[in-house]
PDB file of C-alpha atoms and ligand atoms in Angstrom:
ATOM      1  CA  UNK E 246     -16.469 -15.398  10.592  1.00 56.00           C
ATOM      2  CA  UNK E 247     -17.179 -12.626   7.872  1.00 73.00           C
ATOM      3  CA  UNK E 248     -14.896  -9.773   9.068  1.00 84.00           C
ATOM      4  CA  UNK E 249     -12.644  -7.862   6.803  1.00 93.00           C
ATOM      5  CA  UNK E 250      -9.991 -10.188   5.058  1.00 96.00           C
ATOM      6  CA  UNK E 251      -6.527  -9.230   5.461  1.00 97.00           C
ATOM      7  CA  UNK E 252      -3.761 -10.341   3.099  1.00 98.00           C
ATOM      8  CA  UNK E 253      -0.485 -10.539   4.982  1.00 98.00           C
ATOM      9  CA  UNK E 254       2.416 -10.420   2.819  1.00 98.00           C
ATOM     10  CA  UNK E 255       5.668 -11.342   4.860  1.00 97.00           C
ATOM     11  CA  UNK E 256       8.538 -13.735   4.585  1.00 96.00           C
ATOM     12  CA  UNK E 257       9.640 -13.490   8.226  1.00 95.00           C
ATOM     13  CA  UNK E 258       7.645 -16.113   9.874  1.00 97.00           C
ATOM     14  CA  UNK E 259       7.830 -14.848  13.420  1.00 95.00           C
ATOM     15  CA  UNK E 260       6.390 -11.373  12.158  1.00 95.00           C
ATOM     16  CA  UNK E 261       3.949 -12.949   9.959  1.00 97.00           C
ATOM     17  CA  UNK E 262       2.514 -15.056  13.099  1.00 97.00           C
ATOM     18  CA  UNK E 263       2.485 -11.991  15.255  1.00 96.00           C
ATOM     19  CA  UNK E 264       0.149 -10.224  12.798  1.00 97.00           C
ATOM     20  CA  UNK E 265      -2.037 -13.072  11.974  1.00 97.00           C
ATOM     21  CA  UNK E 266      -2.647 -13.915  15.775  1.00 97.00           C
ATOM     22  CA  UNK E 267      -3.366 -10.447  16.310  1.00 97.00           C
ATOM     23  CA  UNK E 268      -5.910 -10.495  13.290  1.00 97.00           C
ATOM     24  CA  UNK E 269      -7.506 -13.581  14.348  1.00 96.00           C
ATOM     25  CA  UNK E 270      -7.892 -12.297  18.057  1.00 96.00           C
ATOM     26  CA  UNK E 271      -9.722  -9.370  16.698  1.00 96.00           C
ATOM     27  CA  UNK E 272     -12.195 -10.901  14.360  1.00 94.00           C
ATOM     28  CA  UNK E 273     -10.438 -10.485  11.055  1.00 96.00           C
ATOM     29  CA  UNK E 274      -9.833 -12.937   8.601  1.00 96.00           C
ATOM     30  CA  UNK E 275      -6.521 -13.384   6.960  1.00 97.00           C
ATOM     31  CA  UNK E 276      -4.589 -14.986   4.241  1.00 97.00           C
ATOM     32  CA  UNK E 277      -0.919 -14.958   3.931  1.00 98.00           C
ATOM     33  CA  UNK E 278       2.108 -14.969   1.246  1.00 98.00           C
ATOM     34  CA  UNK E 279       5.685 -15.408   1.848  1.00 97.00           C
ATOM     35  CA  UNK E 280       6.691 -14.051  -1.586  1.00 97.00           C
ATOM     36  CA  UNK E 281       6.013 -11.444  -4.022  1.00 97.00           C
ATOM     37  CA  UNK E 282       4.690 -13.911  -6.704  1.00 97.00           C
ATOM     38  CA  UNK E 283       2.389 -15.669  -4.333  1.00 97.00           C
ATOM     39  CA  UNK E 284       1.242 -12.217  -3.099  1.00 97.00           C
ATOM     40  CA  UNK E 285       0.095 -11.143  -6.507  1.00 95.00           C
ATOM     41  CA  UNK E 286      -1.635 -14.236  -7.142  1.00 95.00           C
ATOM     42  CA  UNK E 287      -3.291 -14.158  -3.549  1.00 95.00           C
ATOM     43  CA  UNK E 288      -4.454 -10.548  -4.172  1.00 94.00           C
ATOM     44  CA  UNK E 289      -6.056 -11.291  -7.458  1.00 91.00           C
ATOM     45  CA  UNK E 290      -7.869 -14.648  -6.405  1.00 92.00           C
ATOM     46  CA  UNK E 291      -8.647 -13.988  -2.892  1.00 91.00           C
ATOM     47  CA  UNK E 292     -10.016 -10.601  -2.906  1.00 89.00           C
ATOM     48  CA  UNK E 293      -8.790  -9.516   0.274  1.00 95.00           C
ATOM     49  CA  UNK E 294      -9.992  -5.852   1.665  1.00 95.00           C
ATOM     50  CA  UNK E 295      -6.692  -4.799   2.800  1.00 97.00           C
ATOM     51  CA  UNK E 296      -2.998  -5.801   2.357  1.00 97.00           C
ATOM     52  CA  UNK E 297      -0.190  -5.528   4.739  1.00 98.00           C
ATOM     53  CA  UNK E 298       3.125  -5.603   2.884  1.00 97.00           C
ATOM     54  CA  UNK E 299       6.534  -6.234   3.805  1.00 95.00           C
ATOM     55  CA  UNK E 300       8.836  -4.308   1.504  1.00 93.00           C
ATOM     56  CA  UNK E 301      11.758  -6.817   2.056  1.00 91.00           C
ATOM     57  CA  UNK E 302      10.767  -9.971   0.233  1.00 94.00           C
ATOM     58  CA  UNK E 303      12.911 -12.862  -1.034  1.00 96.00           C
ATOM     59  CA  UNK E 304      11.914 -12.812  -4.711  1.00 97.00           C
ATOM     60  CA  UNK E 305      10.879  -9.030  -5.500  1.00 94.00           C
ATOM     61  CA  UNK E 306      10.718  -5.714  -4.054  1.00 92.00           C
ATOM     62  CA  UNK E 307       7.686  -4.916  -2.216  1.00 93.00           C
ATOM     63  CA  UNK E 308       7.143  -1.656  -4.304  1.00 94.00           C
ATOM     64  CA  UNK E 309       6.854  -4.021  -7.434  1.00 95.00           C
ATOM     65  CA  UNK E 310       4.087  -6.011  -5.792  1.00 96.00           C
ATOM     66  CA  UNK E 311       2.402  -2.501  -5.275  1.00 96.00           C
ATOM     67  CA  UNK E 312       2.898  -1.508  -8.916  1.00 94.00           C
ATOM     68  CA  UNK E 313       1.705  -4.755 -10.062  1.00 94.00           C
ATOM     69  CA  UNK E 314      -1.456  -4.752  -7.848  1.00 94.00           C
ATOM     70  CA  UNK E 315      -2.381  -1.071  -8.806  1.00 92.00           C
ATOM     71  CA  UNK E 316      -2.397  -1.825 -12.416  1.00 90.00           C
ATOM     72  CA  UNK E 317      -6.144  -3.486 -11.819  1.00 88.00           C
ATOM     73  CA  UNK E 318      -7.041  -2.676  -8.186  1.00 90.00           C
ATOM     74  CA  UNK E 319      -6.905   0.261  -5.427  1.00 87.00           C
ATOM     75  CA  UNK E 320      -7.417  -1.787  -2.651  1.00 92.00           C
ATOM     76  CA  UNK E 321      -5.779  -0.464   0.639  1.00 94.00           C
ATOM     77  CA  UNK E 322      -2.163  -1.305   1.047  1.00 96.00           C
ATOM     78  CA  UNK E 323      -0.451  -0.857   4.282  1.00 96.00           C
ATOM     79  CA  UNK E 324       3.413  -1.020   3.810  1.00 95.00           C
ATOM     80  CA  UNK E 325       5.624  -2.824   6.765  1.00 93.00           C
ATOM     81  CA  UNK E 326       9.362  -1.768   6.459  1.00 87.00           C
ATOM     82  CA  UNK E 327      12.446  -1.859   8.541  1.00 84.00           C
ATOM     83  CA  UNK E 328      13.822   1.458   9.573  1.00 70.00           C
ATOM     84  CA  UNK E 329      16.686   1.123   6.977  1.00 72.00           C
ATOM     85  CA  UNK E 330      14.283   1.135   4.301  1.00 68.00           C
ATOM     86  CA  UNK E 331      13.292   4.762   4.875  1.00 73.00           C
ATOM     87  CA  UNK E 332      13.579   5.734   1.197  1.00 82.00           C
ATOM     88  CA  UNK E 333      11.830   2.506   0.082  1.00 85.00           C
ATOM     89  CA  UNK E 334       8.975   3.746   2.200  1.00 86.00           C
ATOM     90  CA  UNK E 335       8.498   6.933   0.432  1.00 88.00           C
ATOM     91  CA  UNK E 336       8.655   5.008  -2.943  1.00 90.00           C
ATOM     92  CA  UNK E 337       6.090   2.748  -1.837  1.00 92.00           C
ATOM     93  CA  UNK E 338       3.825   5.487  -0.764  1.00 91.00           C
ATOM     94  CA  UNK E 339       4.545   7.200  -4.103  1.00 90.00           C
ATOM     95  CA  UNK E 340       3.942   3.931  -5.963  1.00 91.00           C
ATOM     96  CA  UNK E 341       0.288   3.921  -4.294  1.00 91.00           C
ATOM     97  CA  UNK E 342       0.428   2.275  -0.843  1.00 94.00           C
ATOM     98  CA  UNK E 343      -1.954   3.915   1.656  1.00 91.00           C
ATOM     99  CA  UNK E 344      -0.053   3.843   4.876  1.00 91.00           C
ATOM    100  CA  UNK E 345       3.008   2.410   6.576  1.00 91.00           C
ATOM    101  CA  UNK E 346       4.224   0.637   9.671  1.00 91.00           C
ATOM    102  CA  UNK E 347       7.776   0.731  10.803  1.00 90.00           C
ATOM    103  CA  UNK E 348       9.314  -2.409  12.435  1.00 90.00           C
ATOM    104  CA  UNK E 349       9.488  -2.835  15.192  1.00 90.00           C
ATOM    105  CA  UNK E 350       5.731  -2.258  15.845  1.00 93.00           C
ATOM    106  CA  UNK E 351       3.194  -2.638  18.437  1.00 94.00           C
ATOM    107  CA  UNK E 352       0.085  -4.882  18.056  1.00 94.00           C
ATOM    108  CA  UNK E 353      -1.874  -1.579  19.006  1.00 95.00           C
ATOM    109  CA  UNK E 354      -0.245   0.243  16.265  1.00 93.00           C
ATOM    110  CA  UNK E 355      -0.882  -2.367  13.717  1.00 95.00           C
ATOM    111  CA  UNK E 356      -4.622  -2.395  14.856  1.00 96.00           C
ATOM    112  CA  UNK E 357      -4.983   1.395  14.763  1.00 93.00           C
ATOM    113  CA  UNK E 358      -3.698   1.566  11.001  1.00 92.00           C
ATOM    114  CA  UNK E 359      -5.986  -1.266  10.100  1.00 95.00           C
ATOM    115  CA  UNK E 360      -9.248   0.280  11.635  1.00 93.00           C
ATOM    116  CA  UNK E 361      -8.027   3.796  10.254  1.00 89.00           C
ATOM    117  CA  UNK E 362      -7.696   2.148   6.743  1.00 91.00           C
ATOM    118  CA  UNK E 363     -11.203   0.246   6.920  1.00 91.00           C
ATOM    119  CA  UNK E 364     -12.603   3.494   8.114  1.00 87.00           C
ATOM    120  CA  UNK E 365     -11.213   5.310   4.983  1.00 85.00           C
ATOM    121  CA  UNK E 366     -12.224   2.332   2.726  1.00 85.00           C
ATOM    122  CA  UNK E 367     -15.945   2.618   4.168  1.00 84.00           C
ATOM    123  CA  UNK E 368     -16.190   6.273   3.756  1.00 79.00           C
ATOM    124  CA  UNK E 369     -14.729   5.830   0.165  1.00 78.00           C
ATOM    125  CA  UNK E 370     -17.271   3.308  -0.650  1.00 81.00           C
ATOM    126  CA  UNK E 371     -20.110   5.544   0.413  1.00 81.00           C
ATOM    127  CA  UNK E 372     -18.629   8.392  -1.262  1.00 77.00           C
ATOM    128  CA  UNK E 373     -18.846   6.242  -4.422  1.00 74.00           C
ATOM    129  CA  UNK E 374     -22.430   5.447  -3.738  1.00 78.00           C
ATOM    130  CA  UNK E 375     -23.825   8.803  -2.972  1.00 77.00           C
ATOM    131  CA  UNK E 376     -21.482  10.856  -5.103  1.00 73.00           C
ATOM    132  CA  UNK E 377     -18.707  13.168  -3.963  1.00 70.00           C
ATOM    133  CA  UNK E 378     -19.536  15.352  -0.904  1.00 73.00           C
ATOM    134  CA  UNK E 379     -19.075  18.965  -1.658  1.00 84.00           C
ATOM    135  CA  UNK E 380     -18.454  19.650   2.142  1.00 90.00           C
ATOM    136  CA  UNK E 381     -15.692  18.176   4.511  1.00 91.00           C
ATOM    137  CA  UNK E 382     -16.925  18.261   8.060  1.00 90.00           C
ATOM    138  CA  UNK E 383     -14.682  16.921  11.065  1.00 89.00           C
ATOM    139  CA  UNK E 384     -14.766  18.034  14.741  1.00 88.00           C
ATOM    140  CA  UNK E 385     -15.098  21.749  14.487  1.00 90.00           C
ATOM    141  CA  UNK E 386     -13.407  21.907  10.840  1.00 92.00           C
ATOM    142  CA  UNK E 387     -15.764  22.483   7.899  1.00 94.00           C
ATOM    143  CA  UNK E 388     -14.441  22.770   4.320  1.00 95.00           C
ATOM    144  CA  UNK E 389     -16.786  24.051   1.699  1.00 93.00           C
ATOM    145  CA  UNK E 390     -14.845  23.045  -1.367  1.00 90.00           C
ATOM    146  CA  UNK E 391     -16.952  24.911  -3.969  1.00 86.00           C
ATOM    147  CA  UNK E 392     -17.517  27.982  -1.895  1.00 89.00           C
ATOM    148  CA  UNK E 393     -13.824  27.999  -0.867  1.00 91.00           C
ATOM    149  CA  UNK E 394     -14.635  28.624   2.675  1.00 94.00           C
ATOM    150  CA  UNK E 395     -13.355  27.104   5.783  1.00 96.00           C
ATOM    151  CA  UNK E 396     -14.720  27.377   9.213  1.00 95.00           C
ATOM    152  CA  UNK E 397     -13.504  26.423  12.770  1.00 93.00           C
ATOM    153  CA  UNK E 398     -16.736  25.958  14.664  1.00 91.00           C
ATOM    154  CA  UNK E 399     -18.506  29.329  14.036  1.00 92.00           C
ATOM    155  CA  UNK E 400     -15.442  31.175  13.003  1.00 94.00           C
ATOM    156  CA  UNK E 401     -14.349  31.435   9.442  1.00 96.00           C
ATOM    157  CA  UNK E 402     -10.686  30.894   8.658  1.00 96.00           C
ATOM    158  CA  UNK E 403      -9.043  33.096   5.996  1.00 96.00           C
ATOM    159  CA  UNK E 404      -6.602  30.952   4.202  1.00 95.00           C
ATOM    160  CA  UNK E 405      -4.535  31.899   1.085  1.00 94.00           C
ATOM    161  CA  UNK E 406      -5.198  30.364  -2.086  1.00 92.00           C
ATOM    162  CA  UNK E 407      -2.115  27.769  -1.793  1.00 94.00           C
ATOM    163  CA  UNK E 408      -3.108  27.186   1.934  1.00 96.00           C
ATOM    164  CA  UNK E 409      -6.564  26.192   0.790  1.00 95.00           C
ATOM    165  CA  UNK E 410      -5.112  24.063  -1.961  1.00 94.00           C
ATOM    166  CA  UNK E 411      -3.034  22.112   0.528  1.00 96.00           C
ATOM    167  CA  UNK E 412      -5.952  21.713   3.002  1.00 96.00           C
ATOM    168  CA  UNK E 413      -8.320  20.403  -0.054  1.00 94.00           C
ATOM    169  CA  UNK E 414      -5.687  17.845  -1.079  1.00 94.00           C
ATOM    170  CA  UNK E 415      -5.205  16.815   2.609  1.00 95.00           C
ATOM    171  CA  UNK E 416      -8.992  16.592   3.516  1.00 93.00           C
ATOM    172  CA  UNK E 417      -9.658  14.533   0.416  1.00 89.00           C
ATOM    173  CA  UNK E 418      -7.059  12.002   1.416  1.00 89.00           C
ATOM    174  CA  UNK E 419      -7.950  11.825   5.015  1.00 87.00           C
ATOM    175  CA  UNK E 420      -6.041   9.442   7.375  1.00 86.00           C
ATOM    176  CA  UNK E 421      -3.345   8.814   4.555  1.00 88.00           C
ATOM    177  CA  UNK E 422       0.047   9.824   4.373  1.00 91.00           C
ATOM    178  CA  UNK E 423       0.699  11.981   1.447  1.00 95.00           C
ATOM    179  CA  UNK E 424       4.354  12.305   0.598  1.00 95.00           C
ATOM    180  CA  UNK E 425       6.259  15.748  -0.066  1.00 95.00           C
ATOM    181  CA  UNK E 426       6.433  14.889  -3.630  1.00 93.00           C
ATOM    182  CA  UNK E 427       3.062  14.018  -3.977  1.00 94.00           C
ATOM    183  CA  UNK E 428       1.857  17.158  -2.316  1.00 96.00           C
ATOM    184  CA  UNK E 429       4.096  19.301  -4.331  1.00 95.00           C
ATOM    185  CA  UNK E 430       3.248  17.749  -7.725  1.00 93.00           C
ATOM    186  CA  UNK E 431      -0.526  18.683  -6.915  1.00 92.00           C
ATOM    187  CA  UNK E 432      -0.132  22.127  -5.691  1.00 93.00           C
ATOM    188  CA  UNK E 433       2.785  23.320  -7.601  1.00 93.00           C
ATOM    189  CA  UNK E 434       3.143  20.871 -10.429  1.00 92.00           C
ATOM    190  CA  UNK E 435       6.808  19.910  -9.706  1.00 92.00           C
ATOM    191  CA  UNK E 436       8.952  18.558  -6.820  1.00 90.00           C
ATOM    192  CA  UNK E 437      11.582  21.041  -7.182  1.00 93.00           C
ATOM    193  CA  UNK E 438      13.828  22.146  -4.098  1.00 93.00           C
ATOM    194  CA  UNK E 439      12.091  25.429  -4.199  1.00 93.00           C
ATOM    195  CA  UNK E 440       8.543  23.867  -4.105  1.00 94.00           C
ATOM    196  CA  UNK E 441       9.622  21.515  -1.203  1.00 94.00           C
ATOM    197  CA  UNK E 442      10.589  24.656   0.598  1.00 95.00           C
ATOM    198  CA  UNK E 443       7.343  26.466  -0.332  1.00 95.00           C
ATOM    199  CA  UNK E 444       5.670  23.452   1.143  1.00 96.00           C
ATOM    200  CA  UNK E 445       7.278  23.774   4.469  1.00 95.00           C
ATOM    201  CA  UNK E 446       6.234  27.373   4.699  1.00 95.00           C
ATOM    202  CA  UNK E 447       2.737  27.181   3.458  1.00 96.00           C
ATOM    203  CA  UNK E 448       2.018  23.926   5.920  1.00 96.00           C
ATOM    204  CA  UNK E 449       3.481  25.901   8.742  1.00 95.00           C
ATOM    205  CA  UNK E 450       1.068  29.017   8.234  1.00 95.00           C
ATOM    206  CA  UNK E 451      -1.856  26.599   7.514  1.00 96.00           C
ATOM    207  CA  UNK E 452      -1.379  24.747  10.732  1.00 95.00           C
ATOM    208  CA  UNK E 453      -1.244  28.042  12.786  1.00 94.00           C
ATOM    209  CA  UNK E 454      -4.403  29.008  11.219  1.00 94.00           C
ATOM    210  CA  UNK E 455      -6.311  25.761  12.004  1.00 93.00           C
ATOM    211  CA  UNK E 456      -4.386  23.620  14.372  1.00 89.00           C
ATOM    212  CA  UNK E 457      -5.395  24.782  17.578  1.00 80.00           C
ATOM    213  CA  UNK E 458      -4.856  21.874  19.833  1.00 80.00           C
ATOM    214  CA  UNK E 459      -1.322  20.920  19.987  1.00 79.00           C
ATOM    215  CA  UNK E 460      -2.154  17.776  21.863  1.00 83.00           C
ATOM    216  CA  UNK E 461      -4.362  16.647  19.070  1.00 83.00           C
ATOM    217  CA  UNK E 462      -3.085  18.115  15.941  1.00 89.00           C
ATOM    218  CA  UNK E 463      -5.235  17.709  12.776  1.00 90.00           C
ATOM    219  CA  UNK E 464      -2.397  17.639  10.436  1.00 94.00           C
ATOM    220  CA  UNK E 465       0.696  15.268  11.409  1.00 92.00           C
ATOM    221  CA  UNK E 466       4.178  15.344  10.264  1.00 92.00           C
ATOM    222  CA  UNK E 467       5.693  12.238   9.169  1.00 92.00           C
ATOM    223  CA  UNK E 468       9.351  13.304   9.251  1.00 90.00           C
ATOM    224  CA  UNK E 469      11.250  12.825   6.223  1.00 90.00           C
ATOM    225  CA  UNK E 470       8.170  11.500   4.492  1.00 92.00           C
ATOM    226  CA  UNK E 471       5.136  13.730   4.319  1.00 95.00           C
ATOM    227  CA  UNK E 472       1.943  14.827   6.148  1.00 95.00           C
ATOM    228  CA  UNK E 473      -1.367  13.343   7.106  1.00 94.00           C
ATOM    229  CA  UNK E 474      -4.806  14.581   7.846  1.00 93.00           C
ATOM    230  CA  UNK E 475      -6.349  12.754  10.808  1.00 87.00           C
ATOM    231  CA  UNK E 476      -9.877  12.839  11.445  1.00 84.00           C
ATOM    232  CA  UNK E 477     -11.010  13.202  14.976  1.00 76.00           C
ATOM    233  CA  UNK E 478     -14.429  11.558  14.520  1.00 66.00           C
ATOM    234  CA  UNK E 479     -14.339   7.968  13.675  1.00 52.00           C
ATOM    235  CA  UNK E 480     -16.993   7.732  10.855  1.00 44.00           C
TER     236      UNK E 480
HETATM  237 CA1  LIG J 724      11.232  -9.395   4.986  1.00 73.35          CA
END
């Protein structure tokens, strides 16, 4: 087997077994760790492609694992957290996690997150090999970053400067949850109350202009956490 290798960091044995059984059944390789220390060691020695990380570990906080791994690697980290760890989830995303799953989760959800992450990884690797693309194209949406032009099919979309900045930021991090704080820092340079309020207003106006299909929105809200731009086409 030479499918992608997933490092599963989880101290709860039944949950860990559910994850590894699912991975195995779908052709993924895996390694496991039940503590933060073991996880950091495994991440550096086994070169996994993706990490699943439980935030509540016996010896250290999961966000600490993220911070340590991020000092030398940008491999994708999908956080797994209980609902009571909502604020930890935001901290984890801000520390460099790529995505999250909330317990209890379904096997389908787990696999969907993993596929989205692997797709993103693949397109990052390609981008790295080919150089940054000046254009984002997905479904009917086309963004020309340099020209500052956005089209939906044949129709030009007129965005304000801030709306365009928001769309650029989201589309340059596709299939990834961006926290409110990350977005406001990038667009307004701070995460004050007024920037948070502006974000809600500009995001609403951006969505009115580009999200025509309410059944399959391009931009998804993660309530209390942030926003994610979902590519419609699997790459
Ligand atoms: Ca745990």
